[in-house]
XYZ file of C-alpha atoms in Angstrom:
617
model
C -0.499 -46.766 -41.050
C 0.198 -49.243 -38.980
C 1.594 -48.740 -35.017
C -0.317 -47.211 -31.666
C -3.822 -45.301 -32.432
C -4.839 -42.809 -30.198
C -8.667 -43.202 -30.008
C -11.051 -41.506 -27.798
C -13.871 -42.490 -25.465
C -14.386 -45.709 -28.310
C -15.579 -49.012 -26.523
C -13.337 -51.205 -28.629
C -9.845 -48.893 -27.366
C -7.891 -51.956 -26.076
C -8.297 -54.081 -28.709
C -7.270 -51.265 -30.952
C -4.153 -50.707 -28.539
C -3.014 -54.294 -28.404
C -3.943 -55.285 -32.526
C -2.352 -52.046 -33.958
C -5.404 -52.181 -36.372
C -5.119 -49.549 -39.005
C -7.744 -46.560 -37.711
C -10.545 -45.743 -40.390
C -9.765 -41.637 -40.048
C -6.046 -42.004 -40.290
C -6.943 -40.663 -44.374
C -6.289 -42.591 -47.263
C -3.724 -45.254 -47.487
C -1.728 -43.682 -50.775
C -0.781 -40.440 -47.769
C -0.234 -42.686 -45.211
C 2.569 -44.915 -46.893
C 4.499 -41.630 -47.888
C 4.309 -40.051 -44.392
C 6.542 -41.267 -41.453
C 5.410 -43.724 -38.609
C 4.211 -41.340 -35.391
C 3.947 -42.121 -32.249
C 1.562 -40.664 -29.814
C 1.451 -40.648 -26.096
C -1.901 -41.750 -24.402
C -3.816 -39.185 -22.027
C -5.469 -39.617 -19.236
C -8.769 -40.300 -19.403
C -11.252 -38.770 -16.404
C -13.656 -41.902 -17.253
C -11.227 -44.231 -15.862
C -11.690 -42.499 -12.322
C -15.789 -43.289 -12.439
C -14.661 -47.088 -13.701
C -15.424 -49.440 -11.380
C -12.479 -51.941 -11.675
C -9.703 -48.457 -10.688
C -11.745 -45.594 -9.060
C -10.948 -47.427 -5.767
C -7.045 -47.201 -6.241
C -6.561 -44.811 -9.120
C -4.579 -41.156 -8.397
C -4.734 -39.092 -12.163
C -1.585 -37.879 -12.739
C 0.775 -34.509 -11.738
C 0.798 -31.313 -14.520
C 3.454 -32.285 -16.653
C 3.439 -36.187 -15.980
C 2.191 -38.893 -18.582
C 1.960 -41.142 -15.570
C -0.812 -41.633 -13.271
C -0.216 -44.482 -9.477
C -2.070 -46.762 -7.429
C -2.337 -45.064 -3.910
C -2.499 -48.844 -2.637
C 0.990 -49.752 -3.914
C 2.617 -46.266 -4.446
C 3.949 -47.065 -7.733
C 3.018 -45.511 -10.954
C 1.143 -46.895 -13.948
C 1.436 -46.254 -17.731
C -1.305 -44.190 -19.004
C -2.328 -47.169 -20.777
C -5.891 -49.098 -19.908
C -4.074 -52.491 -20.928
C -1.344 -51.739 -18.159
C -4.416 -50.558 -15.227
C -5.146 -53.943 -15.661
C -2.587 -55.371 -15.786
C -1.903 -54.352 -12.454
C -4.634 -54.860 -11.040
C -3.734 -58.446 -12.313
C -0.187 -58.114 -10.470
C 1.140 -59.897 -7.172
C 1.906 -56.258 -5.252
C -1.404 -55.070 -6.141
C -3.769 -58.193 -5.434
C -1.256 -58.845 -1.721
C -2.117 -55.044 -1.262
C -5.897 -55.833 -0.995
C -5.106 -59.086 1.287
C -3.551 -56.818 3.685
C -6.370 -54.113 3.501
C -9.166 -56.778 4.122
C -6.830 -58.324 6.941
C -5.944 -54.984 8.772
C -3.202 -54.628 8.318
C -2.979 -51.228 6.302
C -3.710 -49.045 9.348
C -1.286 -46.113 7.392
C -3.822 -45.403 4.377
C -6.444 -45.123 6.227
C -5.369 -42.567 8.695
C -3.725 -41.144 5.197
C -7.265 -41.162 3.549
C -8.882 -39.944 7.083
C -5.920 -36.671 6.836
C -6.915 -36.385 3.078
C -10.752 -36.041 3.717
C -9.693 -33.137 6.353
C -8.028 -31.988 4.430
C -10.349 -31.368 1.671
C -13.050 -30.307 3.737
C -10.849 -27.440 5.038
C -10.123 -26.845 1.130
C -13.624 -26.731 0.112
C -14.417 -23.782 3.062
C -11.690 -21.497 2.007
C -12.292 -22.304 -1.692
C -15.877 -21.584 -1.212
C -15.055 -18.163 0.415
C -12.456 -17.210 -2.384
C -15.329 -17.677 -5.044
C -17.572 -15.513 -3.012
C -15.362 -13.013 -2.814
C -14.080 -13.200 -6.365
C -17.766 -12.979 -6.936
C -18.838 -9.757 -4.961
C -15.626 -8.364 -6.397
C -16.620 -9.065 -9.542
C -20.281 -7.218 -8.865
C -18.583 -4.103 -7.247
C -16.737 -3.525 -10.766
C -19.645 -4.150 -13.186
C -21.574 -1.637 -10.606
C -18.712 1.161 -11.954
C -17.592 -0.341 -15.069
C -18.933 3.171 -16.632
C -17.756 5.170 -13.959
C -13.153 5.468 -13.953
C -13.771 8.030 -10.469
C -15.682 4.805 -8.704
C -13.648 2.018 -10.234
C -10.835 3.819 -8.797
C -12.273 4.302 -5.896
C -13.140 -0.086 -5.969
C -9.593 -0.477 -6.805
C -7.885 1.380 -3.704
C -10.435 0.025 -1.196
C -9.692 -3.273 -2.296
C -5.616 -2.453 -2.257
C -6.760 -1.163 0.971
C -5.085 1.965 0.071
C -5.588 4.827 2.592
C -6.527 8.798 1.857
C -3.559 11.326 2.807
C -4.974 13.633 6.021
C -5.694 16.632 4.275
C -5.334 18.130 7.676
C -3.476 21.538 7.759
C -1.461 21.814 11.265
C 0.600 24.864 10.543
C 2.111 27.625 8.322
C 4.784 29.867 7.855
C 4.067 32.976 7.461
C 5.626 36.962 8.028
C 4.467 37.572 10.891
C 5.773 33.772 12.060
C 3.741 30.427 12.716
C 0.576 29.978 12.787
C -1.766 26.899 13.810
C -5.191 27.672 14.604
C -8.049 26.908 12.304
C -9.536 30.167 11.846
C -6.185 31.541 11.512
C -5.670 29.127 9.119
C -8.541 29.459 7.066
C -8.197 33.576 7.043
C -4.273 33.163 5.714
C -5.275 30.679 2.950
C -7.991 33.252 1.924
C -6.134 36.301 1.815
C -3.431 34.265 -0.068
C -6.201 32.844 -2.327
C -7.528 36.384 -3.518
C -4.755 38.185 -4.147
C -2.500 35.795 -6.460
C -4.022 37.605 -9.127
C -3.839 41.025 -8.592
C -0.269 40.581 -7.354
C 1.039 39.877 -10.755
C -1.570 41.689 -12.539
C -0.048 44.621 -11.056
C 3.252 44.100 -12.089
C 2.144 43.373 -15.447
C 3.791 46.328 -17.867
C 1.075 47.510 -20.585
C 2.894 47.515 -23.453
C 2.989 49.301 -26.227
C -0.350 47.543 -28.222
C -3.811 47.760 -27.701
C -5.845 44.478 -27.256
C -8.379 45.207 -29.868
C -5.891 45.340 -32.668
C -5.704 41.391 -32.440
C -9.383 40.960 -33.126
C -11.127 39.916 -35.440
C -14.795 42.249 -35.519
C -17.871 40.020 -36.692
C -21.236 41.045 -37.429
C -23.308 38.792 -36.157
C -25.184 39.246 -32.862
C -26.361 37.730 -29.543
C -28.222 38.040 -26.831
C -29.302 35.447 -24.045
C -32.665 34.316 -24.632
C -35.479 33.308 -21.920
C -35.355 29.285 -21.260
C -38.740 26.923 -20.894
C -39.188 24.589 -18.014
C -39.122 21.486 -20.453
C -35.282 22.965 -20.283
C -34.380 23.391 -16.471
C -36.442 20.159 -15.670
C -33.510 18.350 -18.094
C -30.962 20.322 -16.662
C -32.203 19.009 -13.082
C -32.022 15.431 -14.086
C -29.107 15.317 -15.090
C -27.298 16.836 -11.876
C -24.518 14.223 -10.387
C -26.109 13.532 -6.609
C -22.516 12.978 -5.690
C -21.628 16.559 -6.039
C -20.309 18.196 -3.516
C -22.267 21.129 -1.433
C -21.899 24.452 -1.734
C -22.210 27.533 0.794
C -25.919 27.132 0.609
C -25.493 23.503 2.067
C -28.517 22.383 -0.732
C -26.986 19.218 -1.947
C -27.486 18.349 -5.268
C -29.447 14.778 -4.519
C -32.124 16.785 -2.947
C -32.580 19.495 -5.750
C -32.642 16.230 -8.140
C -35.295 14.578 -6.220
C -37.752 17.947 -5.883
C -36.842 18.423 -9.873
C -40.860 18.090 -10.675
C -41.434 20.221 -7.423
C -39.135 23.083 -8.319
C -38.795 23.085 -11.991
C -41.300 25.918 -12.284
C -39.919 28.144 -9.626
C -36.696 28.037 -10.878
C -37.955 28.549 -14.535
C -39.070 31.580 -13.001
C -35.988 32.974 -11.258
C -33.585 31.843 -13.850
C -35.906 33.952 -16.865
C -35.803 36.557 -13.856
C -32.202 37.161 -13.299
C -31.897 36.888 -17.603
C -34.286 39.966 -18.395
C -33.045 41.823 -15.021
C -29.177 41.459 -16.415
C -28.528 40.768 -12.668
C -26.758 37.083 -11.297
C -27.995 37.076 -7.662
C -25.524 37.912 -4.717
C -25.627 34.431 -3.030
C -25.246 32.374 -6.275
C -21.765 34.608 -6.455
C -20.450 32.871 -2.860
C -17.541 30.094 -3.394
C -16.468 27.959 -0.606
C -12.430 27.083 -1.189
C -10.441 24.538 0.155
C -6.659 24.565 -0.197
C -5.106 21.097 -1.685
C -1.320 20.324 -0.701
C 0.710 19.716 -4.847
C 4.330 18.710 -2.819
C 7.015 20.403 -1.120
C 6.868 21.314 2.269
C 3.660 21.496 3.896
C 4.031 24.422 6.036
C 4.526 26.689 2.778
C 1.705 28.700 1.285
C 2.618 28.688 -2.447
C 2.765 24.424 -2.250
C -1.388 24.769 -1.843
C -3.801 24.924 -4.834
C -7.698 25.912 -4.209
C -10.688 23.863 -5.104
C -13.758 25.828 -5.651
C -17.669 25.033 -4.518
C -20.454 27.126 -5.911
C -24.085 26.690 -5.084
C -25.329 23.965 -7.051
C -28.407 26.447 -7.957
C -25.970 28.722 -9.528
C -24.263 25.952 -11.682
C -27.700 25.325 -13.384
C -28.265 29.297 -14.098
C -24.260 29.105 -15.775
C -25.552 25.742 -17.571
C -28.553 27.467 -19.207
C -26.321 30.263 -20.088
C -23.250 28.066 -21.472
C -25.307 26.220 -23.784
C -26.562 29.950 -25.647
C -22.991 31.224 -25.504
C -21.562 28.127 -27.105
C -23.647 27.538 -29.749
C -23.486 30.999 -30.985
C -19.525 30.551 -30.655
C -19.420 27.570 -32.725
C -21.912 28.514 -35.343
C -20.602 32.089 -36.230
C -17.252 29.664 -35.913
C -15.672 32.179 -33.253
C -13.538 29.985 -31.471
C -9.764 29.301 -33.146
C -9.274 26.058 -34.457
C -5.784 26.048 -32.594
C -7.925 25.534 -29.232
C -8.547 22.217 -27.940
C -9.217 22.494 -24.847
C -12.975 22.604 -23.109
C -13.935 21.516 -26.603
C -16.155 19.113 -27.367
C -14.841 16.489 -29.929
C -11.264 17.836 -28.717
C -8.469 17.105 -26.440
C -4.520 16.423 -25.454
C -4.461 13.812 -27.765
C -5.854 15.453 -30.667
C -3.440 17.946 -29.928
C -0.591 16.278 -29.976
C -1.365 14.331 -32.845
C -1.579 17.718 -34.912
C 1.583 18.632 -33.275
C 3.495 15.768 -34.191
C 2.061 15.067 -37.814
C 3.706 18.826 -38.694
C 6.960 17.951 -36.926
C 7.410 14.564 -38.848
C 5.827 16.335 -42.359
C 8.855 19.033 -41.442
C 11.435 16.463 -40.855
C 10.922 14.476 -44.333
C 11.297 17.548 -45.997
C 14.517 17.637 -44.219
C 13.504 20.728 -42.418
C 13.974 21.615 -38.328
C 11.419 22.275 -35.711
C 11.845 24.400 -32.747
C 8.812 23.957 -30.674
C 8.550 26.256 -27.691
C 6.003 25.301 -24.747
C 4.556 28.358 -23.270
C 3.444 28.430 -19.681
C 1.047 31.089 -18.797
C 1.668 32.490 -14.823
C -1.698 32.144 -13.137
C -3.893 32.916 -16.318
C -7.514 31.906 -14.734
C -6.494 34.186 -11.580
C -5.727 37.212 -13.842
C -8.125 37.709 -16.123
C -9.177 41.066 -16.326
C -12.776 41.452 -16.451
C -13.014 44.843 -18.485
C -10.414 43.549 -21.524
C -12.795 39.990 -21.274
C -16.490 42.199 -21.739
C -14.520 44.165 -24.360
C -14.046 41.234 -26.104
C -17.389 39.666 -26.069
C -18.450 42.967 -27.216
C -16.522 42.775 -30.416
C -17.551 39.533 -30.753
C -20.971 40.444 -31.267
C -22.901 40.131 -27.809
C -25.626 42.978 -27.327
C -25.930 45.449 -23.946
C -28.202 43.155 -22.103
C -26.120 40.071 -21.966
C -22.824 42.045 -21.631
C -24.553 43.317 -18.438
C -25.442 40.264 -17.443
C -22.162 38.580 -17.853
C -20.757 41.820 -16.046
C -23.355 41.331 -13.189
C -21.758 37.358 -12.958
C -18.438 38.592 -12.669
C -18.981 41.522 -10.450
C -18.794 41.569 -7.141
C -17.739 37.832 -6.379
C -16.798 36.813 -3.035
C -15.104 33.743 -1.303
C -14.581 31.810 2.210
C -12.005 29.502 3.062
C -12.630 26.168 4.836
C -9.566 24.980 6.819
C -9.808 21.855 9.625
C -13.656 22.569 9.574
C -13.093 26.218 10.685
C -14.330 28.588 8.020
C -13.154 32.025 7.621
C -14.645 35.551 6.680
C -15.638 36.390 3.009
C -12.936 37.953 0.313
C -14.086 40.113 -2.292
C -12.345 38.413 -6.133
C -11.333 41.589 -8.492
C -9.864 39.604 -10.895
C -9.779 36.163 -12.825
C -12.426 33.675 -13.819
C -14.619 31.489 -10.907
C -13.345 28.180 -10.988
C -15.114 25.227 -10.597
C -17.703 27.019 -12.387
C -19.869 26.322 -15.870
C -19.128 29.362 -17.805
C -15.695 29.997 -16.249
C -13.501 27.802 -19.337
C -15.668 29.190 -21.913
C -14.595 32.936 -20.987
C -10.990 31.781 -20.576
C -11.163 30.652 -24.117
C -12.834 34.066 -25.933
C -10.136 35.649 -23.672
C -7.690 33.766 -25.328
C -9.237 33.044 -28.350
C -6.787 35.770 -30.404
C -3.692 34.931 -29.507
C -2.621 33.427 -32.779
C -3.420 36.532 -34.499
C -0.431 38.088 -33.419
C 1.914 35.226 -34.379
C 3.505 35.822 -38.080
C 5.963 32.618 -38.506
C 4.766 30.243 -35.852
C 1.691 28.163 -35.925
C 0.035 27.115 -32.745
C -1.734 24.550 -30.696
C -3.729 25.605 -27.438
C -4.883 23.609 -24.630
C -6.862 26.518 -22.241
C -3.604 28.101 -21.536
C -1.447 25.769 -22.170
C 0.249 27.240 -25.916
C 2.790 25.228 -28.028
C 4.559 27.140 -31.078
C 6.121 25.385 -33.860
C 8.504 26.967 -36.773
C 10.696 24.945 -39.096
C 13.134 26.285 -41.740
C 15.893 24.886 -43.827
C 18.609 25.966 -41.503
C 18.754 26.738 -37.960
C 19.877 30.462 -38.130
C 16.446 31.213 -40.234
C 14.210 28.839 -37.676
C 15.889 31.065 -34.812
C 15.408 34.338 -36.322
C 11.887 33.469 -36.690
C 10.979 31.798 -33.362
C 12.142 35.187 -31.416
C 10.390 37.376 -33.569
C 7.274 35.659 -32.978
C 7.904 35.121 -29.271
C 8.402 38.648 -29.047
C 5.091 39.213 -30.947
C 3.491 36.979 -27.812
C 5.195 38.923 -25.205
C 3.676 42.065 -26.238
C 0.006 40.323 -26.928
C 0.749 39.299 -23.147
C 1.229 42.226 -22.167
C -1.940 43.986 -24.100
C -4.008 41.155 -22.287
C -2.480 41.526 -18.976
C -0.980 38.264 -18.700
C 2.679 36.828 -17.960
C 4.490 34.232 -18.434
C 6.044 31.836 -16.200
C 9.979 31.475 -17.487
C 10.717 29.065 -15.441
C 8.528 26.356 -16.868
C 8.822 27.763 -20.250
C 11.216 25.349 -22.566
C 11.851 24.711 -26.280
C 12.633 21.429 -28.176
C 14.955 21.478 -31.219
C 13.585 18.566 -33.493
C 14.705 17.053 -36.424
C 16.688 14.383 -38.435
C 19.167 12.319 -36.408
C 21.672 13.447 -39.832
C 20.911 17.080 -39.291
C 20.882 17.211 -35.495
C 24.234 15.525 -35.386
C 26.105 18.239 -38.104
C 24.320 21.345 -35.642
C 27.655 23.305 -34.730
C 25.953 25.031 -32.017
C 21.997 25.179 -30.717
C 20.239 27.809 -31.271
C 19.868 30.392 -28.798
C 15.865 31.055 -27.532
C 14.937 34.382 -25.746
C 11.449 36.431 -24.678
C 12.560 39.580 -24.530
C 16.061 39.663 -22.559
C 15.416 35.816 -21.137
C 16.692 33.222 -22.577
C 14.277 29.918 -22.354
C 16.196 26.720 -21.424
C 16.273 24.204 -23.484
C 14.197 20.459 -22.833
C 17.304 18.436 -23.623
C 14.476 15.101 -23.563
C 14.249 14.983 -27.078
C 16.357 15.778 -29.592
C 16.666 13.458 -32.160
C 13.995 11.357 -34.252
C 14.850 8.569 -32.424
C 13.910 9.818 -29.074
C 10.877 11.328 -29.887
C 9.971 7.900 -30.932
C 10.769 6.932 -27.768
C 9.237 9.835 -26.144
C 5.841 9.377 -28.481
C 5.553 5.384 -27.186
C 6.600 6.171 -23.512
C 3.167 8.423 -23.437
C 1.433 6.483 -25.302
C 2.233 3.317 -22.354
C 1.157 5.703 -20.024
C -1.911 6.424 -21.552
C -2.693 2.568 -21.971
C -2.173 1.750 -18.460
C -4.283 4.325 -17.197
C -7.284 3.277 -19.473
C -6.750 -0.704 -18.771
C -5.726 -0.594 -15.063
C -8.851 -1.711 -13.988
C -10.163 -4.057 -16.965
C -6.836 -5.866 -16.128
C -7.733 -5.757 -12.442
C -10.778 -7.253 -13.393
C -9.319 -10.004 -15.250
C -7.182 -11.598 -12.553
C -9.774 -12.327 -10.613
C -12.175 -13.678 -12.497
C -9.225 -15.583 -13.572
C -8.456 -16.187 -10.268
C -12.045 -17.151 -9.593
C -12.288 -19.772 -12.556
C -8.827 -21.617 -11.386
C -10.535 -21.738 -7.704
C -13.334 -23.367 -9.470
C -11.314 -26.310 -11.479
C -9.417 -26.568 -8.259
C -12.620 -27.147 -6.166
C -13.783 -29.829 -8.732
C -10.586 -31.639 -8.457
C -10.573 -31.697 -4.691
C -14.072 -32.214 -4.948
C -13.440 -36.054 -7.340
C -10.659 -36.989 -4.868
C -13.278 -36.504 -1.906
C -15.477 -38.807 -3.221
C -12.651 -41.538 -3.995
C -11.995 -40.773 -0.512
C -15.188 -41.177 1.282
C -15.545 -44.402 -1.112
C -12.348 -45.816 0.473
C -12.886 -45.101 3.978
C -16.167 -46.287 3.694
C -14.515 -49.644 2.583
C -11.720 -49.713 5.009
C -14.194 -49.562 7.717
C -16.624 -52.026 6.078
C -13.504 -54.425 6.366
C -12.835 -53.309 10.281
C -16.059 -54.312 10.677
C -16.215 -57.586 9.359
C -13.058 -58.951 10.604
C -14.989 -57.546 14.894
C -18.159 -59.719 13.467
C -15.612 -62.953 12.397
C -13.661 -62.499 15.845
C -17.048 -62.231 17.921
C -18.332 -65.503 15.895
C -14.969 -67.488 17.067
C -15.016 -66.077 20.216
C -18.940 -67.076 20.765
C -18.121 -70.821 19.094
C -15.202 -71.109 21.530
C -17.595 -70.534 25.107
C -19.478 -72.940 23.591
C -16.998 -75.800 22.954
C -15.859 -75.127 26.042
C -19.596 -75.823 27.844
């Protein structure tokens, strides 16, 4: 092929350029006679700036631009090494350096003296951007295991400031009040008796618990633990943790771990053969958390519960024998997925969705009804709950033992660092605590033993129930009968629900959701359940299904993609400071010259100057 040959870094490139020689890896010569003549456009070349005969003159050119100039002459040059020397070779060029040696050029070299500033300026604040890209870059690798700390990185970098969890008043019966103590006595008394409010206004029903379970035969009973055991259990304690009533924080009992291990072996095998939880282990300290609303209204405050850290290692050793005789006499309903190893939301859903979509290629209909429970963890009622785990095999001593850790529990309020009087708890499970979800689950372990038509999906408390049928009159008949069946499993358990936040989906084929004459028409009991008009149609589940999924994406990548744009951000810096860093050196190179020529042109006018006082003596 014959034409312009773009070679690279070859010694021999401007003969090839001017010649049009025929290149030896162009392939062989029967291809290139049937392909069309190409032209290519030369690239700069960064040698050319090291080159003696330009690096004086030479500016590379713009992004974008196939043309680099001569910052003596302010006119661009071809990309071309043929036309750098040629003008070098040209009149403007060549009277250029006349005037420079006569000095005459005064405006470079103040322009070269502004360019040097300004590249040392460049070079400080570049420097400090790739520090700080840098330490920013160690804070995240510090919690790249860690989402609570990376979060934590990512708001003190967004300099993103904590909401005051300061409390300065509330509304109450007996009017407003605003004292801390006050405070803190009013968000206790509220605290402990959310659940025997409603428990109390819970009607019995008509069914006994026990018919919804399942006896077993197998047995258990809490077993002695070694210190090998607690010494693990103290290692792996989170320092971070935050203090209980005791005011031991967890860092210390970690550190003293080889001290205390024995002790504690001791107390904890103590308090097992005894059947007895000590009193102070049984102490929570509470601190109301504002959801939204108003902030001088009781009900828009949630409690966070802190238990000794002592006691949380007593309901570890315990979990771990509860739950492994659960899930090896296979106790726990395969409908729960919550507090579940290998288990969560998303497995839930899936299992949830994979039955609607199975149901809606058969051409069927789905009504799915989403089942709030009204303050289940405050209401649990502690005789039904030992009832249970005795039909669920456990023996005397660790039904009094579990019955000793529920007894008898007491909490205190912190409010604006004032702390208030203990509360005795008669109902519900601890929060905060170890054992606490694993009771909530055996509690409501049988709940899809009273369902006939429905099947279920449970997260802790949260319940979804899902019938289909070929038409919508037989789906409806058999949704109510089953939510009636829940209603009066409720009420056996003493538990509520809350109607308010209780909805149903209708779901199915765009064709058979479009030829519905009327929807169907929901009720528990007398109350009819609104319906979640969100999604009704294939089609917007869909939409629904990716809209969560999004969510879920940006939560798990919000900081990897944080991450990225700085070190991106930190490598452009870095090309950036090389480039400014080449030009420097052109510039010191030229300044270095100008003065050179300053110089000799004072030396030249001292010589005539010194030759003229003589001709004159």
């Amino acid at each position: 092929m014959s034409g312009f040959n773009l070679t690279f870094f070859g010694e021999n490139e401007d003969a090839e350029e001017e010649s049009g020689s025929e290149s030896a890896d162009e392939g062989p010569p029967e291809k290139s006679q049937k392909t069309a003549k190409k032209v290519y456009a030369q690239q700069f070349r960064h040698q050319w700036l090291e080159d003696p005969e330009f690096k004086d003159w030479l500016v590379r050119p713009r992004p974008g631009e196939n043309a680099c100039s001569c910052k003596l002459c302010n006119k661009s040059v071809s990309c071309r090494k043929t036309a750098l020397r040629r003008h070098t070779q040209s009149a403007q060029h060549k009277r250029a350096l006349s005037e420079i040696a006569a000095g005459q050029r005064q405006g470079n070299l103040v322009e070269c003296l502004q360019r040097q500033n300004e590249i040392t300026t460049y070079k400080e604040t570049t420097e400090a951007r790739i520090n700080k890209a840098a330490y920013y870059k160690g804070e995240f690798k510090k919690v790249k295991h860690d989402p609570k700390q990376a979060w934590k990185t990512v708001n003190k970098i967004l300099n993103r400031k904590q909401e005051s969890r300061e409390i300065n008043c509330l509304e109450t019966q007996r009017g407003q009040i605003s004292h801390p103590t006050e405070l803190a006595e009013c968000f206790n008394n509220y605290f402990t008796n959310i659940g025997p409010d409603i428990a109390k206004n819970i009607d019995n029903g008509d069914r006994n618990f026990k018919d919804y379970i399942t006896t077993t035969t197998s047995s258990f009973n809490f077993q002695t633990v070694s210190e090998s055991n607690i010494y693990r259990l103290l290692l792996s304690l989170n320092p971070r943790k935050s203090t209980g009533i005791d005011k031991i924080p967890a860092k210390i009992i970690r550190i003293a771990a080889p001290v205390i291990t024995n002790s504690l072996t001791k107390i904890f095998n103590m308090a097992i053969t005894s059947a007895t939880v000590p009193f102070e282990w049984k102490i929570a300290r509470v601190t109301p958390i504002f959801k939204n609303g108003p902030r001088n209204l009781l009900n828009n405050y949630r409690r966070i519960s802190i238990l000794p850290v002592v006691s949380k290692l007593f309901e570890k050793v315990l979990y771990e024998q509860l739950h492994e005789y659960l899930v090896t006499q296979e106790l726990l309903s395969p409908r729960q997925f919550g507090f579940r190893k290998f288990h969560s939301t998303s497995s839930a859903l899936l299992d949830s969705t994979n039955e609607w979509f199975i149901n809606m290629d058969r051409g069927l209909f789905n009504i799915a009804v989403f089942l709030d429970l009204q303050k289940a963890f405050d209401t649990i009622n502690h005789d039904i709950l030992l009832t249970k785990l005795d039909l669920y095999g456990l023996q005397k001593p660790s039904l009094n033992l579990l019955g000793s850790y529920l007894a008898n529990r007491t909490q205190m309020c912190s409010v604006n660092g004032a702390l208030s009087g203990t509360k005795l708890v008669t109902c519900g499970i601890p929060q905060s605590s170890i054992l606490g979800p694993l009771l909530f689950l055996i509690y409501i372990n049988d709940l899809p033993n009273s369902l006939e038509y429905a099947s279920t999906r449970m997260f802790a408390d949260d319940t979804t129930l899902t019938v289909s049928g070929k038409s919508i009159q037989d789906v409806e008949v058999a949704i109510n009968h089953d939510l009636t069946n829940v209603k009066q499993w409720l009420s056996a358990n003493r538990l509520s629900l809350n109607l308010v936040k209780t909805e149903y989906l209708l779901i199915g084929s765009r064709f058979n959701i479009n030829n519905l004459l009327a929807a169907p028409n929901v009720f528990v009991g007398d109350t009819p359940i609104k319906k979640n008009i969100k999604v009704n149609t294939c089609t917007r589940m869909e939409k629904e299904m990716t809209d969560l999924e999004t969510k879920l994406t940006q939560l798990r990548t919000g900081v990897e993609r944080l991450t990225q744009a700085i070190l991106d951000s930190a490598d452009e810096a870095m090309m950036r400071l090389e480039k400014w860093l080449v030009d420097a050196e052109r510039a010191e190179k030229f300044v270095t010259q100008e003065e050179q020529f300053k110089y000799e042109l004072k030396l030249q006018e001292k010589k005539l100057e010194m030759q003229a006082e003589l001709a004159k003596q």
